[in-house]
PDB file of N, CA and C in Angstrom:
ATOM      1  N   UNK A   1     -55.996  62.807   2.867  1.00  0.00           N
ATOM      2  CA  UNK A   1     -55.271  63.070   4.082  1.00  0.00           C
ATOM      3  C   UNK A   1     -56.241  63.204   5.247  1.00  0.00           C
ATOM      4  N   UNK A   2     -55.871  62.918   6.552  1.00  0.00           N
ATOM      5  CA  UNK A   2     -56.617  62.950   7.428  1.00  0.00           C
ATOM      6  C   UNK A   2     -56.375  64.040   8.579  1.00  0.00           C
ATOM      7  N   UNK A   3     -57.976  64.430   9.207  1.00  0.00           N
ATOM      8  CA  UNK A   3     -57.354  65.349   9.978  1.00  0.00           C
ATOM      9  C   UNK A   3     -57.818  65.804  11.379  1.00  0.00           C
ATOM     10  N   UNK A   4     -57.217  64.103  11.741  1.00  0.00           N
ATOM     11  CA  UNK A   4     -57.264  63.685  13.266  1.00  0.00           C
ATOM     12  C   UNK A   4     -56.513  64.269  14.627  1.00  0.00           C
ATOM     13  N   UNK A   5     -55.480  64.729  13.802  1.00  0.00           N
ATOM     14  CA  UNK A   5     -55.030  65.891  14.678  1.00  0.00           C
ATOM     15  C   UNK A   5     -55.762  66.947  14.887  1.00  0.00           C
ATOM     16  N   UNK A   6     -56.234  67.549  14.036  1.00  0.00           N
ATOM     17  CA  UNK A   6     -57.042  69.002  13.915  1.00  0.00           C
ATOM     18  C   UNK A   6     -58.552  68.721  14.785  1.00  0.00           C
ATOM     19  N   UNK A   7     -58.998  67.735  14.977  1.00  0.00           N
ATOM     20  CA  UNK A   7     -60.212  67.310  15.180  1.00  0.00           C
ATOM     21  C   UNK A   7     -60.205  66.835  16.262  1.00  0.00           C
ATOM     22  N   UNK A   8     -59.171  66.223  16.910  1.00  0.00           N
ATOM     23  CA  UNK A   8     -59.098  65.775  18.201  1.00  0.00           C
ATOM     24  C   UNK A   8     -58.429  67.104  19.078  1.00  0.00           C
ATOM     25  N   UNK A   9     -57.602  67.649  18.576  1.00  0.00           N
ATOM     26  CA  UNK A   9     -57.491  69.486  19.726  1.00  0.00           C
ATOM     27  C   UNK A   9     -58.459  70.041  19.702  1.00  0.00           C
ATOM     28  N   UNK A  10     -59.839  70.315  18.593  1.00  0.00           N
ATOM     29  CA  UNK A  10     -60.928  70.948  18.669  1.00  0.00           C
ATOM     30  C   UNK A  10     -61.991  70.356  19.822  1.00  0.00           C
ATOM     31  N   UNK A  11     -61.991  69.242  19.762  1.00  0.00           N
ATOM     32  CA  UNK A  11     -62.707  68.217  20.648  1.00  0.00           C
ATOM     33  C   UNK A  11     -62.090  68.465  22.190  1.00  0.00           C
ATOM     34  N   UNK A  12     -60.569  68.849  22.145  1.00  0.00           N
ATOM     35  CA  UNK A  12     -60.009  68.475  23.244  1.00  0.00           C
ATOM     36  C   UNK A  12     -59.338  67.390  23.969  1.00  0.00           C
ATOM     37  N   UNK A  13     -59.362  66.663  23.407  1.00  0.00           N
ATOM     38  CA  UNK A  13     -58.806  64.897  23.416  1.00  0.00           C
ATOM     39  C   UNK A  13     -57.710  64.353  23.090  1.00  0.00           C
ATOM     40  N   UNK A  14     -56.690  63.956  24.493  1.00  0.00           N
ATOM     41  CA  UNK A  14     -55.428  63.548  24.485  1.00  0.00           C
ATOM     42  C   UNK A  14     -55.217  62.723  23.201  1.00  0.00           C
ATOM     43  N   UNK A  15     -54.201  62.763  22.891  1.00  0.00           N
ATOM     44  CA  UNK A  15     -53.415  61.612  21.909  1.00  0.00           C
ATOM     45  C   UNK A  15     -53.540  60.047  23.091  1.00  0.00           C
ATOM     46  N   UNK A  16     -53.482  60.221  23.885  1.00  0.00           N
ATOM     47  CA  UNK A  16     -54.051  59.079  24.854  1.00  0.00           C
ATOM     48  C   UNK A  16     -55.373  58.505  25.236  1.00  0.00           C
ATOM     49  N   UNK A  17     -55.903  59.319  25.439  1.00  0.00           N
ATOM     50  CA  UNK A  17     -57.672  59.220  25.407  1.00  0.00           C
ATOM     51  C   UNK A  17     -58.165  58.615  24.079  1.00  0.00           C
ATOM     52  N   UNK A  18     -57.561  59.394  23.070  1.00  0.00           N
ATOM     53  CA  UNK A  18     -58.514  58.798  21.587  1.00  0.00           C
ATOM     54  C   UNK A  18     -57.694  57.226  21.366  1.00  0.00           C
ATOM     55  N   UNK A  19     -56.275  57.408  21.910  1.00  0.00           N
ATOM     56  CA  UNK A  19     -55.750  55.760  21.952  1.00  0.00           C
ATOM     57  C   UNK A  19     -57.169  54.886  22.585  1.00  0.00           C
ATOM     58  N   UNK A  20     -57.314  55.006  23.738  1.00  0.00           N
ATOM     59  CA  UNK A  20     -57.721  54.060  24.859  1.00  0.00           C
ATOM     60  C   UNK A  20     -59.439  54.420  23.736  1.00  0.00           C
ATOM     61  N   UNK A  21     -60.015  55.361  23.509  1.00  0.00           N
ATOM     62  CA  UNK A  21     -61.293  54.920  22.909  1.00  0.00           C
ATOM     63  C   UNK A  21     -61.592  54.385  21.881  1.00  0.00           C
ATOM     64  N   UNK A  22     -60.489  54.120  21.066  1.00  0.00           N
ATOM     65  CA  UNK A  22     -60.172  53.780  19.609  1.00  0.00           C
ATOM     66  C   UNK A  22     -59.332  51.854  19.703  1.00  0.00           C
ATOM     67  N   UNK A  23     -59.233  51.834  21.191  1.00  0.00           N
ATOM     68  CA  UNK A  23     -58.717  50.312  21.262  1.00  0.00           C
ATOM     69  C   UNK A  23     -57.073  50.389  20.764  1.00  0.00           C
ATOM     70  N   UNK A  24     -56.352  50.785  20.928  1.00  0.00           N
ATOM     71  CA  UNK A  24     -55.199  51.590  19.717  1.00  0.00           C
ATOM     72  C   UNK A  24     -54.265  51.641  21.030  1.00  0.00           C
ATOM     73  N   UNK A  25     -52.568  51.818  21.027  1.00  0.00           N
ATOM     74  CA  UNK A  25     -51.854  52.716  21.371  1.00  0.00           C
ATOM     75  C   UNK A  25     -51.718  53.413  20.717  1.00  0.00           C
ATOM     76  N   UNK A  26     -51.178  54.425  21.989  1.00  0.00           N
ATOM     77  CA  UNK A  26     -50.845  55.835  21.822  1.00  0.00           C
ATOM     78  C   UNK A  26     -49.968  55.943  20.324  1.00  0.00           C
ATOM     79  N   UNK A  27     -48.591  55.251  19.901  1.00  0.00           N
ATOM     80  CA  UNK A  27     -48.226  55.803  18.799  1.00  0.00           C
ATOM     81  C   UNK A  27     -49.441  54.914  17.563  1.00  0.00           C
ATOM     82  N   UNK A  28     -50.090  54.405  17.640  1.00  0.00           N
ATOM     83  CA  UNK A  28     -50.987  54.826  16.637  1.00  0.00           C
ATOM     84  C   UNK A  28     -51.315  55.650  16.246  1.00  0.00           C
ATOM     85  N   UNK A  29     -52.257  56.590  17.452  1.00  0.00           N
ATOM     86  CA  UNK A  29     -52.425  57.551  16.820  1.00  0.00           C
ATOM     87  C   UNK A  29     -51.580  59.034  16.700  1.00  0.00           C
ATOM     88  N   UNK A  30     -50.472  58.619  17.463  1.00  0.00           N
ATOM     89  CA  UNK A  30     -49.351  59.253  16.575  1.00  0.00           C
ATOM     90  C   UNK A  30     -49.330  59.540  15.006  1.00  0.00           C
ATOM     91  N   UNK A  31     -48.984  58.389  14.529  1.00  0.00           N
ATOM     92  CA  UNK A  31     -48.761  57.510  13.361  1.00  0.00           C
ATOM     93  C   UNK A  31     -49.810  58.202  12.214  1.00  0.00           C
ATOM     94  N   UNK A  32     -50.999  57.766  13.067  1.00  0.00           N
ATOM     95  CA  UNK A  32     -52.779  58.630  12.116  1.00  0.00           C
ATOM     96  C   UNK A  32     -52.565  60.070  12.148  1.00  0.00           C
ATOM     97  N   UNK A  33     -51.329  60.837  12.641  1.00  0.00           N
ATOM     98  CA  UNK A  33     -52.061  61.973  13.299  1.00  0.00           C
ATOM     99  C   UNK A  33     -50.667  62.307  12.163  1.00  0.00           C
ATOM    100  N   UNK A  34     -50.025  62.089  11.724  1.00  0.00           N
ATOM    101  CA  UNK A  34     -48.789  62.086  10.886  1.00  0.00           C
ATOM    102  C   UNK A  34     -48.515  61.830   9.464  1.00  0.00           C
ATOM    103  N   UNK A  35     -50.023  61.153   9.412  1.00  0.00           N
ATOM    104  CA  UNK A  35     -50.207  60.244   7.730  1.00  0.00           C
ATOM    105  C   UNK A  35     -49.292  59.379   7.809  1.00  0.00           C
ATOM    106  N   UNK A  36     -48.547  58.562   8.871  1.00  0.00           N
ATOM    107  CA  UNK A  36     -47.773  57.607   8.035  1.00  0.00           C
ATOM    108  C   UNK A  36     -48.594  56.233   8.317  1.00  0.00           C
ATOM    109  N   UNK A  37     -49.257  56.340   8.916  1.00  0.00           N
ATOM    110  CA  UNK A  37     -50.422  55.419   8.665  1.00  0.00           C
ATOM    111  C   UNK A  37     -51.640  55.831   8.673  1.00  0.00           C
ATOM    112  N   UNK A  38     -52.874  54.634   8.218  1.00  0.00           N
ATOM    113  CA  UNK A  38     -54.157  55.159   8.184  1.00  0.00           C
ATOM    114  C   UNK A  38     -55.064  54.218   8.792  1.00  0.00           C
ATOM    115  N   UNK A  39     -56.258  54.817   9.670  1.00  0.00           N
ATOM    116  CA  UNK A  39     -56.666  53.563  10.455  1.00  0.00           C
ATOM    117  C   UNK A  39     -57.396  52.694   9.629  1.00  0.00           C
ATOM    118  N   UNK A  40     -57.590  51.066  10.357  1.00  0.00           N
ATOM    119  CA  UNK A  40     -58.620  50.601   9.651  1.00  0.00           C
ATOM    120  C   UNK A  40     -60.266  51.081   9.633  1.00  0.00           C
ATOM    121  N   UNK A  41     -60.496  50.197   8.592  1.00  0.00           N
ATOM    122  CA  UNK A  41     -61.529  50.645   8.057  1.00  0.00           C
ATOM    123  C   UNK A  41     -62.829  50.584   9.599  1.00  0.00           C
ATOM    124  N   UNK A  42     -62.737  49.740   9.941  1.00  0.00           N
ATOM    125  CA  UNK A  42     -63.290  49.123  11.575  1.00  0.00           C
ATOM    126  C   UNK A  42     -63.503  50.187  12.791  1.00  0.00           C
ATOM    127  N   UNK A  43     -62.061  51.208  12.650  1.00  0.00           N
ATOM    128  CA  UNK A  43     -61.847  51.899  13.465  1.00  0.00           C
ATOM    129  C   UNK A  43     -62.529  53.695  13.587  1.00  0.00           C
ATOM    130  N   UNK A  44     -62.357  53.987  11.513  1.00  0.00           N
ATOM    131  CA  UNK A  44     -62.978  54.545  11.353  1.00  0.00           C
ATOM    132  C   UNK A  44     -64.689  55.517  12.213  1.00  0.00           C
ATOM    133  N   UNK A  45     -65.445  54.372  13.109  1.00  0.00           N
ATOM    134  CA  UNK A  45     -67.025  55.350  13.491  1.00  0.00           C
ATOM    135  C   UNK A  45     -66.185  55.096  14.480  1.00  0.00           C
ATOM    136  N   UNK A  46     -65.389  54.390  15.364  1.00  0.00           N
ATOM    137  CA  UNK A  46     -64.836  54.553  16.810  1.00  0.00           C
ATOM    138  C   UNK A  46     -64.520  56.226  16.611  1.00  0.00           C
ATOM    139  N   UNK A  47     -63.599  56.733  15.763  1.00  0.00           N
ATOM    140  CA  UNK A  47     -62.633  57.260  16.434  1.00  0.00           C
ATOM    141  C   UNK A  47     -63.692  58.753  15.811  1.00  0.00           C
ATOM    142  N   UNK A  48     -64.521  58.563  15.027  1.00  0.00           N
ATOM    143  CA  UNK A  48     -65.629  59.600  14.693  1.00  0.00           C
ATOM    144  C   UNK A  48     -66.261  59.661  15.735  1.00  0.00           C
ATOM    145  N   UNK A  49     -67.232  59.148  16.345  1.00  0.00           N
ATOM    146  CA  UNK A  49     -67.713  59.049  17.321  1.00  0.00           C
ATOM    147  C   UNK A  49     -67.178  59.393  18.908  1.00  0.00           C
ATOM    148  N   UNK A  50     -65.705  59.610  18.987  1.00  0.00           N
ATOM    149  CA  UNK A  50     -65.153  59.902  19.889  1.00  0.00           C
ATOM    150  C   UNK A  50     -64.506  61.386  19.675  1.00  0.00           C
ATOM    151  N   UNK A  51     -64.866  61.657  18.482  1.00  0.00           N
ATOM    152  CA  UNK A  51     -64.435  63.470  18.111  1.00  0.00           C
ATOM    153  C   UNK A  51     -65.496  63.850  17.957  1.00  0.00           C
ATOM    154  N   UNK A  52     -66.696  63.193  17.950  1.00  0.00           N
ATOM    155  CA  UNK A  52     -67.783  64.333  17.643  1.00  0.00           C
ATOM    156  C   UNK A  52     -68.205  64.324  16.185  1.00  0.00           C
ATOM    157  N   UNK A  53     -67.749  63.885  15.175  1.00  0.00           N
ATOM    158  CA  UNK A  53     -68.040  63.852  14.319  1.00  0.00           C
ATOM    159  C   UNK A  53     -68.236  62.797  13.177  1.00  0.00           C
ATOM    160  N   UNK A  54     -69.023  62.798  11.587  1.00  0.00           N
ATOM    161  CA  UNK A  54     -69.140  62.292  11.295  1.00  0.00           C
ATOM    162  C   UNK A  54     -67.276  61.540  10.151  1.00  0.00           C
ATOM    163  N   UNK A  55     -67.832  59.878   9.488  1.00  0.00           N
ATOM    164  CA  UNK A  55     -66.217  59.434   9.289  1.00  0.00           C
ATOM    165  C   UNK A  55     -65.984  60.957   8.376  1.00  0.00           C
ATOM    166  N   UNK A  56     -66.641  61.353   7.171  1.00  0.00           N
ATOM    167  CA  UNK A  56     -66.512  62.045   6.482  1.00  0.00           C
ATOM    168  C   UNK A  56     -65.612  63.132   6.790  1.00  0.00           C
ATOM    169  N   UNK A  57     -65.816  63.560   7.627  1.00  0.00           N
ATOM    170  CA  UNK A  57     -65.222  64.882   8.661  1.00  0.00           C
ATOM    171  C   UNK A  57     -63.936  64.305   8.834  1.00  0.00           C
ATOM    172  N   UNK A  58     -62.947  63.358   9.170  1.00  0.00           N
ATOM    173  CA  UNK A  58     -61.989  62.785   9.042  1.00  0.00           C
ATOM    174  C   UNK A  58     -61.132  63.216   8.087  1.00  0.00           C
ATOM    175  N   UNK A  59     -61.377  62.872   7.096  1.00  0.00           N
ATOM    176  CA  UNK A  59     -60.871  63.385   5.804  1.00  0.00           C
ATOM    177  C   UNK A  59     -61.174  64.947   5.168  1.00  0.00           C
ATOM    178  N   UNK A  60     -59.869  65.753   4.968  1.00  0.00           N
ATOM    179  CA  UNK A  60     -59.620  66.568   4.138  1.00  0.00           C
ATOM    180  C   UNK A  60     -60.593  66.687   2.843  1.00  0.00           C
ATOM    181  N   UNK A  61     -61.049  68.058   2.510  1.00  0.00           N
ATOM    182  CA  UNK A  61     -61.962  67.887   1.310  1.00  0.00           C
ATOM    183  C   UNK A  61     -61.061  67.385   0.368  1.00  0.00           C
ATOM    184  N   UNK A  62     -62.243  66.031  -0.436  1.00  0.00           N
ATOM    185  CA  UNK A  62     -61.568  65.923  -1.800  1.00  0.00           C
ATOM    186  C   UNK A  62     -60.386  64.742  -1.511  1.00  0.00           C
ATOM    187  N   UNK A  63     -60.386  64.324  -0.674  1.00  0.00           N
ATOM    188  CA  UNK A  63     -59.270  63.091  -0.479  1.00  0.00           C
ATOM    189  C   UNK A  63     -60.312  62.043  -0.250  1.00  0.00           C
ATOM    190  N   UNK A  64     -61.485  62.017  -0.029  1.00  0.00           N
ATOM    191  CA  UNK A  64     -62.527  60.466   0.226  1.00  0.00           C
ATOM    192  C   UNK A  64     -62.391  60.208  -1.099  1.00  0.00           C
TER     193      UNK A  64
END
């Protein structure tokens, strides 16, 4: 499970902002922020790199 929600309010970063840095609309990352989808693999260091953190950090312990 991912936890792009949790990581992008810590960061501070609209559900719009991480759209536009991630190349993405907004209900994408809706969508990521919901589990009903998961980004690609591509998108993955974008959207790390735009929270501050590494992909690892993305994921919930124990779900990589």
């Amino acid at each position: 499970m991912l936890k792009i929600r949790e990581l992008r309010k810590a960061a501070k970063i609209s559900q719009a902002r991480l759209a536009e840095m991630s190349g993405v609309k907004q209900p994408t990352v809706v969508a990521w922020e919901k589990n009903e989808s998961q980004p690609k693999a591509d998108k993955l260091p974008v959207i790390a790199k735009a929270l501050g953190c590494e992909i690892a950090d993305l994921y919930e312990e124990g779900t990589v």
